[in-house]
Short mmCIF file of C-alpha atoms in Angstrom, two decimals:
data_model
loop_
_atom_site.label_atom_id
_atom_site.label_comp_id
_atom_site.label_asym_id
_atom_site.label_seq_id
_atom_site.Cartn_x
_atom_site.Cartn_y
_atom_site.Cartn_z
CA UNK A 227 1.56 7.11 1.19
CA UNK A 228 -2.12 8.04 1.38
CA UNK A 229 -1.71 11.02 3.57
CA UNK A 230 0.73 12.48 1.38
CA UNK A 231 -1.10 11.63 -1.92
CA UNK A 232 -4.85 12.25 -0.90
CA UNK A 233 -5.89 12.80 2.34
CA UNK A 234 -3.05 15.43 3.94
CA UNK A 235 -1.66 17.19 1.30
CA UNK A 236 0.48 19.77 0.94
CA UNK A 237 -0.62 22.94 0.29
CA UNK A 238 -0.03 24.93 -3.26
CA UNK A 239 2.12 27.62 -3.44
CA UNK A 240 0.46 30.81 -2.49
CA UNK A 241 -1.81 29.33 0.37
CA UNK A 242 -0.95 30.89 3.42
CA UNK A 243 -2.50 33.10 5.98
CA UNK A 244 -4.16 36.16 6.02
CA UNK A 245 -1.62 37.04 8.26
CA UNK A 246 1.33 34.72 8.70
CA UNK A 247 2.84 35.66 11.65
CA UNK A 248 -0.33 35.29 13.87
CA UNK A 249 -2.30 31.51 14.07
CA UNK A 250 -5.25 30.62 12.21
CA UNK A 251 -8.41 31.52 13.82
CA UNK A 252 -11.89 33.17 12.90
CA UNK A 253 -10.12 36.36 12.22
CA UNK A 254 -7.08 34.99 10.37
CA UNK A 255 -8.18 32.52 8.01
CA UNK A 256 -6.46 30.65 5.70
CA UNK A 257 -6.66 32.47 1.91
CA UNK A 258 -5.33 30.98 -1.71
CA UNK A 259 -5.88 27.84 -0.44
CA UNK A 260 -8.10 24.51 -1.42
CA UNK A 261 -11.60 24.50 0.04
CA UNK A 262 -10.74 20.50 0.71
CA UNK A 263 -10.10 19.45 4.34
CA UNK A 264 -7.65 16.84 3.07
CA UNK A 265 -5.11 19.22 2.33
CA UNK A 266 -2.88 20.96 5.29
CA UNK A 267 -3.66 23.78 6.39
CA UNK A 268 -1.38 26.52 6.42
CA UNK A 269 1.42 27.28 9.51
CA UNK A 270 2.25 30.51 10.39
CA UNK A 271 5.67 32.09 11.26
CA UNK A 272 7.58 32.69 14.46
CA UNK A 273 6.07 31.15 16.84
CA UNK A 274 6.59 30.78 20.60
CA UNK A 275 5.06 27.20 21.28
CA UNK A 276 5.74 25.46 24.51
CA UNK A 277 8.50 27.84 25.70
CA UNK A 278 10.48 26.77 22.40
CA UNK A 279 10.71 29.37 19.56
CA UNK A 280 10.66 28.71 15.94
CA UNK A 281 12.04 31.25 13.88
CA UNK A 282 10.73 31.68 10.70
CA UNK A 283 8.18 29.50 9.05
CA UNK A 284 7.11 26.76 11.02
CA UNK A 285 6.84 23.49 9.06
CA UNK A 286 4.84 19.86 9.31
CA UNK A 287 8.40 18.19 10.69
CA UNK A 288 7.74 21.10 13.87
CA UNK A 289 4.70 20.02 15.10
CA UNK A 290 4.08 17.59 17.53
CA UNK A 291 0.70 16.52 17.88
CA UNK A 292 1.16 13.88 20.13
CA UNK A 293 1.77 17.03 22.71
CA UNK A 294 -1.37 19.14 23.76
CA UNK A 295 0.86 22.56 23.31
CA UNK A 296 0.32 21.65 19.91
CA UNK A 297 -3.04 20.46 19.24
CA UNK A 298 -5.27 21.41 22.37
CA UNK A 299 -8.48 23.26 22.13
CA UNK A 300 -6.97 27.08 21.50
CA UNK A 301 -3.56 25.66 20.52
CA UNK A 302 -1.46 26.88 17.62
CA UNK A 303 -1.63 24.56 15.49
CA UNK A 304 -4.93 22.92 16.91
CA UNK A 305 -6.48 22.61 13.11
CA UNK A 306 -3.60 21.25 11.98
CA UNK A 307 -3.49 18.43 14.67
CA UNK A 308 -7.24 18.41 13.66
CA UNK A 309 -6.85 17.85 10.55
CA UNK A 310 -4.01 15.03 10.67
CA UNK A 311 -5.99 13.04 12.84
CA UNK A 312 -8.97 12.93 10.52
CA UNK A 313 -6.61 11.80 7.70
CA UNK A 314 -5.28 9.58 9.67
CA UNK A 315 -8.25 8.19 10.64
CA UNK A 316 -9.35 7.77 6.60
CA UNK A 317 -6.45 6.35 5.59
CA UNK A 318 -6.66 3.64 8.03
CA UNK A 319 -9.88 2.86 6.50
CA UNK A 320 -9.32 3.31 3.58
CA UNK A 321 -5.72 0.88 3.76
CA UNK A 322 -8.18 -2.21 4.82
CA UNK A 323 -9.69 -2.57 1.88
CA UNK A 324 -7.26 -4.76 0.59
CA UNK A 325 -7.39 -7.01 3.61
CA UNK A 326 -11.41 -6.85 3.82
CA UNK A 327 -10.96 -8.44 0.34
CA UNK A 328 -8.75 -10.82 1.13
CA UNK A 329 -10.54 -12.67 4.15
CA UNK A 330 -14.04 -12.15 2.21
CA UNK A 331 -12.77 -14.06 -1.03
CA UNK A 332 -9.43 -16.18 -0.64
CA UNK A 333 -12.16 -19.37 0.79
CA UNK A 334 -14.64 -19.17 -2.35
CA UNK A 335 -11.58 -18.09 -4.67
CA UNK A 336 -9.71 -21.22 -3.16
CA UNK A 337 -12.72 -23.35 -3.61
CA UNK A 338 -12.65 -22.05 -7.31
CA UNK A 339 -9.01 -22.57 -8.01
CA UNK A 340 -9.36 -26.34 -6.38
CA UNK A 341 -11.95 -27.10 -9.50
CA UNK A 342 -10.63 -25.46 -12.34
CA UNK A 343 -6.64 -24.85 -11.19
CA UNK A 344 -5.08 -22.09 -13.46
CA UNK A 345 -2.63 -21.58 -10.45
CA UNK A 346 -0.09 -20.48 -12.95
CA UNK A 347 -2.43 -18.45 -14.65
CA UNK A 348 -3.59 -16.47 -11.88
CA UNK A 349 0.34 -16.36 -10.93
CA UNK A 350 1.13 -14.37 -13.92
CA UNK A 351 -2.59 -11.66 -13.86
CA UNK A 352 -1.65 -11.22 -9.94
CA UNK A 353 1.42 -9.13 -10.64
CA UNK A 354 -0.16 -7.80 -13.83
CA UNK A 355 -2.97 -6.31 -11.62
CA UNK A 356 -0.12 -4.82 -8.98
CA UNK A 357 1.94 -3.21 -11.50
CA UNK A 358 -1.54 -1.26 -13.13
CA UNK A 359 -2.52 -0.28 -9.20
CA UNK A 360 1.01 1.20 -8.60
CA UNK A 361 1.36 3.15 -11.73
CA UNK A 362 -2.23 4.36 -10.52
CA UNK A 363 -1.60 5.43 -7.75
CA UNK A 364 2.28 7.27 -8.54
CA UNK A 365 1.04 8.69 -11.75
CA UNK A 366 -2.46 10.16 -11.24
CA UNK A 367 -4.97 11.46 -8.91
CA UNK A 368 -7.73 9.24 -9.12
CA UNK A 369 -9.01 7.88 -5.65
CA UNK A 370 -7.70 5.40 -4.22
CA UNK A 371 -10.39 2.97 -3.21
CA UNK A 372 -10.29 1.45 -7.05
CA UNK A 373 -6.63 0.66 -7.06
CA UNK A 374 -6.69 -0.43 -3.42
CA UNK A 375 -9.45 -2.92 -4.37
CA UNK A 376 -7.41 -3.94 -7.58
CA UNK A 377 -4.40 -4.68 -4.75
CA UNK A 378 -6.74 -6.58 -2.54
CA UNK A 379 -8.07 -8.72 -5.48
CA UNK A 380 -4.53 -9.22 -6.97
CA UNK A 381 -3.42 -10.36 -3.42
CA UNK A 382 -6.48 -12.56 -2.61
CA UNK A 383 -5.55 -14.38 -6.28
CA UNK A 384 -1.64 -14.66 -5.55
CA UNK A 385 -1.96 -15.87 -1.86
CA UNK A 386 -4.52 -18.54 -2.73
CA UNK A 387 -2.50 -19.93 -5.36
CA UNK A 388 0.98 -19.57 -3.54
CA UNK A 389 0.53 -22.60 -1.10
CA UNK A 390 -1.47 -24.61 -2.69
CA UNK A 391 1.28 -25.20 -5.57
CA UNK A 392 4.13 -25.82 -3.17
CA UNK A 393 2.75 -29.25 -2.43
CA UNK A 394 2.15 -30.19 -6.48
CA UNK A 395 5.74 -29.76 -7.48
CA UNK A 396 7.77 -31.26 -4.66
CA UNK A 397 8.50 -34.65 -3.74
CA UNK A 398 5.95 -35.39 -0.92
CA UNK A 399 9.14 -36.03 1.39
CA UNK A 400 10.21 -32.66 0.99
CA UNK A 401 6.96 -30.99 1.38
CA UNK A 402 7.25 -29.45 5.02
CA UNK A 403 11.20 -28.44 4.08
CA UNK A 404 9.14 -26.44 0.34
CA UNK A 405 7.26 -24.57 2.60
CA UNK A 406 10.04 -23.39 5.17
CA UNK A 407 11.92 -22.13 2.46
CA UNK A 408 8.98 -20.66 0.61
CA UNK A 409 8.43 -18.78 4.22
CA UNK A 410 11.98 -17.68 4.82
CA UNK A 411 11.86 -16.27 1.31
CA UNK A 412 8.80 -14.49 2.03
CA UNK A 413 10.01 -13.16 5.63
CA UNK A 414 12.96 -12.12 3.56
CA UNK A 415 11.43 -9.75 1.47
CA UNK A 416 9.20 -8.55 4.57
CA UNK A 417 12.63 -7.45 6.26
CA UNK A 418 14.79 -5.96 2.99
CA UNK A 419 12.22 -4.29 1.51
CA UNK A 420 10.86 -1.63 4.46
CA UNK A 421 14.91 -0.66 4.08
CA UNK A 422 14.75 -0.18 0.50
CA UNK A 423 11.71 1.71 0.65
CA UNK A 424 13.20 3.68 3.50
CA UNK A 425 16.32 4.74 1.45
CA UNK A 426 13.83 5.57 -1.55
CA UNK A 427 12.05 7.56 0.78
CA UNK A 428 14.71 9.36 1.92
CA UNK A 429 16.42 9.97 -1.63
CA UNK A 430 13.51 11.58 -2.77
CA UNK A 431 13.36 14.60 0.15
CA UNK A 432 10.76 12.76 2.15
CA UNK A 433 8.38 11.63 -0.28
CA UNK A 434 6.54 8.66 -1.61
CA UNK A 435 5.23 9.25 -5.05
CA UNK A 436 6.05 8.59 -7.27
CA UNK A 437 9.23 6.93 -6.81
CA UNK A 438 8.46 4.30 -4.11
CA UNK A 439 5.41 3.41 -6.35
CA UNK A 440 7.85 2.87 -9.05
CA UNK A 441 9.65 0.30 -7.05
CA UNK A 442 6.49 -1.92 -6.17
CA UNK A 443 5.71 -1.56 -9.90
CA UNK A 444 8.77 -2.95 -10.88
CA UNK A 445 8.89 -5.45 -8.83
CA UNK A 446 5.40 -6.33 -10.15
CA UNK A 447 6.85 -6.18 -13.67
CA UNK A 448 9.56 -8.77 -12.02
CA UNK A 449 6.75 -11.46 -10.93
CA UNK A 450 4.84 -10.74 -14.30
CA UNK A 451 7.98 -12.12 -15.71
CA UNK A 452 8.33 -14.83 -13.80
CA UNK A 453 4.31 -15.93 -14.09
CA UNK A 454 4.44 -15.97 -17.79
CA UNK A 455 7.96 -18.47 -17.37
CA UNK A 456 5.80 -20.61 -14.67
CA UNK A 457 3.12 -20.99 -17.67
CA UNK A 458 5.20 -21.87 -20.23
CA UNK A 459 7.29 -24.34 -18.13
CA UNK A 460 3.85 -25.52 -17.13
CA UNK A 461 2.81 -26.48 -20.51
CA UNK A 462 5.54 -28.49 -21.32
CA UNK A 463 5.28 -30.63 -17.99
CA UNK A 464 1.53 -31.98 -17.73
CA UNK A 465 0.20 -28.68 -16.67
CA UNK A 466 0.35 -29.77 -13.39
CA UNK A 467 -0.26 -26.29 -11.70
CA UNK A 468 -2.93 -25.30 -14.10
CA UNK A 469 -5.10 -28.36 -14.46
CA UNK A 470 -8.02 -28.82 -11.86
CA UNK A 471 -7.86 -31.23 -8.82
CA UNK A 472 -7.76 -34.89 -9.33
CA UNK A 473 -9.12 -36.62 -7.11
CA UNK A 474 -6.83 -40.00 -6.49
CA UNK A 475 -8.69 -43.38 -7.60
CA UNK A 476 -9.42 -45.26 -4.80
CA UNK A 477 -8.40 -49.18 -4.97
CA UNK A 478 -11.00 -51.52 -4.55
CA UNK A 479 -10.64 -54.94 -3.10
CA UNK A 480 -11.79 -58.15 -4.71
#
């Protein structure tokens, strides 16, 4: 998603080079295009490249960087190799905020939610949070580091409230069997949805945005849905997801 959206994007019409039917290089630069190294840079056309030729213009889908026909010192394509591995290398960095977030503040956050509950609460903002990230980040340009942050704090907040509710609304008997099916559930939607976003994928010739970003907003509209119920169901039975920890009274003997 990144690469395609920020950090290896494709060229505008018109950027191309000087002369397309020879490789980039000193003497054949790229021209019309974006002074930004996060954008590809443009292929030429037939080309010869490890005894295979490729008539006409050579695309992204061609090249093989994993080979060194493709992206050795001299090669081809060697700056756009170049260039792939540097996004590559950003986006990875880049993708961990979310997860950086998440092992930094689901302990204090926990430690929070165990004195002043608002499971629910948090439940229903969670989603809220996702659905403004992936509109974000399908509908404009902005960088991505804010709405990635947004996505690690809306995770952190779901995650920490997730287990800790299984245990208030379930007969303590059926605790361990609340948690298996809360995991299935979850493994679940770990396997469907890759497919889904696969077939989105696919549908829309190869690209992300912003159609798989619709999806994951939707489905954030879905659990915003489902929050606000869990609050209002709340209410009406003791709060018991929103209230703070009680500690139990402990019996004294006479």
């Amino acid at each position: 998603l990144l690469l395609e959206r920020d950090y290896f994007v494709t060229p505008p019409d018109g950027c191309r080079l000087q002369n397309i039917t020879l490789c980039q290089s000193s003497s054949n630069p790229p021209i019309n295009c974006p002074d930004s190294n996060w954008y590809q840079p443009p292929l030429p056309v037939n080309q010869m490249i490890d005894g295979i030729l490729y008539p006409g213009q050579l695309t992204s889908n061609d090249v093989q960087c994993m080979s060194d026909a493709w992206s050795a010192f001299g090669a081809c394509t060697e700056t756009f190799c170049r260039r792939l591995s540097e996004a590559e290398t950003q986006t990875s960095v880049i993708m961990s905020i979310p997860y950086i977030i998440s092992a930094v503040l689901s302990p204090p956050l926990g430690y929070m939610i165990d004195l002043y509950g608002m499971r629910a609460v948090i439940s229903a903002i969670a989603p809220m949070v996702l659905i403004i990230v992936h509109l974000f980040l399908g509908l404009t340009t902005v960088s991505p580091i804010g709405p990635l942050i947004g996505q690690g704090l809306a995770y952190t907040g779901f995650i920490s409230v997730l287990w800790p509710s299984v245990p208030l609304v379930v007969e303590k008997r059926s605790v361990g069997l609340a948690f298996g099916i809360v995991t299935s559930m979850e493994n679940l939607g770990d396997a469907v949805l890759p497919l889904v976003v696969a077939a989105i994928y696919s549908y829309s010739d190869n690209k992300y945005i912003p159609n798989v970003e619709f999806l994951f907003a939707s489905l954030g509209v879905l659990g915003f849905l489902v929050g606000l119920y869990m609050n209002y169901y709340d209410f009406g039975h003791h709060s018991v997801l929103n209230r703070a920890f009680v500690p139990p009274v402990e019996s004294t003997s006479v």
